[in-house]
DNA sequence: GAAATAGTGTCTCTAAGACATTATATT
DNA sequence: AATATAATGTCTTAGAGACACTATTTC
């Protein structure tokens, strides 16, 4: 065996088979009350015609910056643009099985992004073949991206429970109903409107009132709703737990 | 911009500065009621004389296997040995800042290991300079390992709340008091014995009774304790939350 | 008016935590 | 005997969820 010291001192890069590090991004947004993921279409082998998560090589930059850059490139939204400022980005997991890419060894650091509804990438960007796909239609992705997406979805579902990240899916000002729709879309099950409302307002720092209301009621009736913005809490306490499902526990 | 397809097709490894992928392991155990981490001593520059997390280059193997191998090498416990079978290992986070190693770009995939008390590495292994250190004495580590350790500790503390992983720190058969000591050591605060006892037994699948008891009572008195083993739950429901601290929330 | 939604009220049940108590073992 | 620990009991309070209800808005 070698300790960290000796293997670093004796390392000669040319002795090792070449290896690359990429970032892949599971970018999630909500469109039409459905949770959607950003996918790109592959043109060439391997996996030609299949869809994949957006990603690319890591350059002379931090991993976080590489993920930000890839997301900006694929969505066609320039960094610095207001829309991207509000995107939450966090590292998800790293995938490095030797056979995950048939051509060479590629270690991919996956990121998870939560975004409010963003413009369609195809409109006015150089990301010709990127688009938002409802997550339940995102199957048979290239490489091991089915696994990456599944891990990203589970992380997103769990994070809604104990962090205020649901606010990353809505506009800066939002109604409690819109927030509830985020939970329903991500968790895939409806929540009781009354209880949800009371619960959200009772968690310290989750949301704070703007003092204003929407200019009109719901599309099919209902009163004007009060508007809120994200509060200063980093963790929800007490948490907002998913309806218990026995099969998640064992 | 490039989509994943074109950059892979056009990639020529020799064009890029060389880059290596390593795994580093935050291996935690409990010794003397204190949470300890496995560290190795560095002999050469950079960071000579400082301590670091055990780790090494990823070979022709999965990342998980690389972490298992490194842990076995540094602890001097052979894979296949009973002790290592019970070690819980999970991926923690990947660290890839361009300047984290002064010599070349190294992307390190950190792993987190929970182990029952293992033999001292120095005794009878080739890991001459590895030893267990109480986590509050593990400061000024080499590279960015202070950050890695901090992330690992926070992950461990959080995981005790909603998973049965505390059982990975104790023997196959254990008493409720031993389990409580794990929580106290990892969280750094004492727990109320009576309430903890009732709580653990009330969570379905957390522990199951062996029907036996310890052969003698506590060192300083007290009745023989019933023995338990880990149950089949993968998640604790309801969770065993840390005593609330306001500063964790904002 | 019919229908939908916002927001509140009420009730029940579970669970957390403070604290007390009993039993059993050790030195 | 003194002390420590295991295990259980009791009480209070917070919170989750079911459900009802009112008010307000749209079509």
PDB file of N, CA, C and O in Angstrom, chain B residues 12 14 30 74 99 137 184 230-231 248:
ATOM      1  N   UNK B  12      -9.610  14.914 -27.436  1.00  0.00           N
ATOM      2  CA  UNK B  12      -8.296  14.290 -27.551  1.00  0.00           C
ATOM      3  C   UNK B  12      -7.578  14.480 -26.214  1.00  0.00           C
ATOM      4  O   UNK B  12      -7.187  15.588 -25.882  1.00  0.00           O
ATOM      5  N   UNK B  14      -4.693  14.128 -25.031  1.00  0.00           N
ATOM      6  CA  UNK B  14      -3.369  14.731 -24.945  1.00  0.00           C
ATOM      7  C   UNK B  14      -3.436  16.257 -25.031  1.00  0.00           C
ATOM      8  O   UNK B  14      -2.486  16.943 -24.667  1.00  0.00           O
ATOM      9  N   UNK B  30     -16.017   4.992  16.992  1.00  0.00           N
ATOM     10  CA  UNK B  30     -16.126   5.513  18.350  1.00  0.00           C
ATOM     11  C   UNK B  30     -15.199   4.720  19.259  1.00  0.00           C
ATOM     12  O   UNK B  30     -15.255   3.495  19.307  1.00  0.00           O
ATOM     13  N   UNK B  74      -5.447   1.112   4.622  1.00  0.00           N
ATOM     14  CA  UNK B  74      -4.992   2.002   5.701  1.00  0.00           C
ATOM     15  C   UNK B  74      -5.286   1.425   7.079  1.00  0.00           C
ATOM     16  O   UNK B  74      -4.562   1.678   8.028  1.00  0.00           O
ATOM     17  N   UNK B  99      -6.883  24.580  -7.372  1.00  0.00           N
ATOM     18  CA  UNK B  99      -5.683  24.808  -6.564  1.00  0.00           C
ATOM     19  C   UNK B  99      -5.658  23.963  -5.290  1.00  0.00           C
ATOM     20  O   UNK B  99      -4.876  24.244  -4.387  1.00  0.00           O
ATOM     21  N   UNK B 137      -9.771  16.932  17.835  1.00  0.00           N
ATOM     22  CA  UNK B 137      -8.331  17.183  17.770  1.00  0.00           C
ATOM     23  C   UNK B 137      -7.823  17.109  16.332  1.00  0.00           C
ATOM     24  O   UNK B 137      -6.627  17.302  16.090  1.00  0.00           O
ATOM     25  N   UNK B 184     -24.736  10.230  21.497  1.00  0.00           N
ATOM     26  CA  UNK B 184     -24.124  11.274  22.320  1.00  0.00           C
ATOM     27  C   UNK B 184     -22.746  11.650  21.779  1.00  0.00           C
ATOM     28  O   UNK B 184     -22.393  12.830  21.706  1.00  0.00           O
ATOM     29  N   UNK B 230     -29.593  -4.788  14.772  1.00  0.00           N
ATOM     30  CA  UNK B 230     -30.223  -3.841  13.856  1.00  0.00           C
ATOM     31  C   UNK B 230     -31.450  -4.466  13.218  1.00  0.00           C
ATOM     32  O   UNK B 230     -31.450  -5.650  12.888  1.00  0.00           O
ATOM     33  N   UNK B 231     -32.497  -3.679  13.069  1.00  0.00           N
ATOM     34  CA  UNK B 231     -33.711  -4.150  12.416  1.00  0.00           C
ATOM     35  C   UNK B 231     -33.638  -3.966  10.910  1.00  0.00           C
ATOM     36  O   UNK B 231     -32.555  -3.727  10.362  1.00  0.00           O
ATOM     37  N   UNK B 248     -28.710  26.291  13.886  1.00  0.00           N
ATOM     38  CA  UNK B 248     -28.640  25.385  12.737  1.00  0.00           C
ATOM     39  C   UNK B 248     -29.676  25.732  11.690  1.00  0.00           C
ATOM     40  O   UNK B 248     -29.599  25.277  10.556  1.00  0.00           O
TER      41      UNK B 248
END
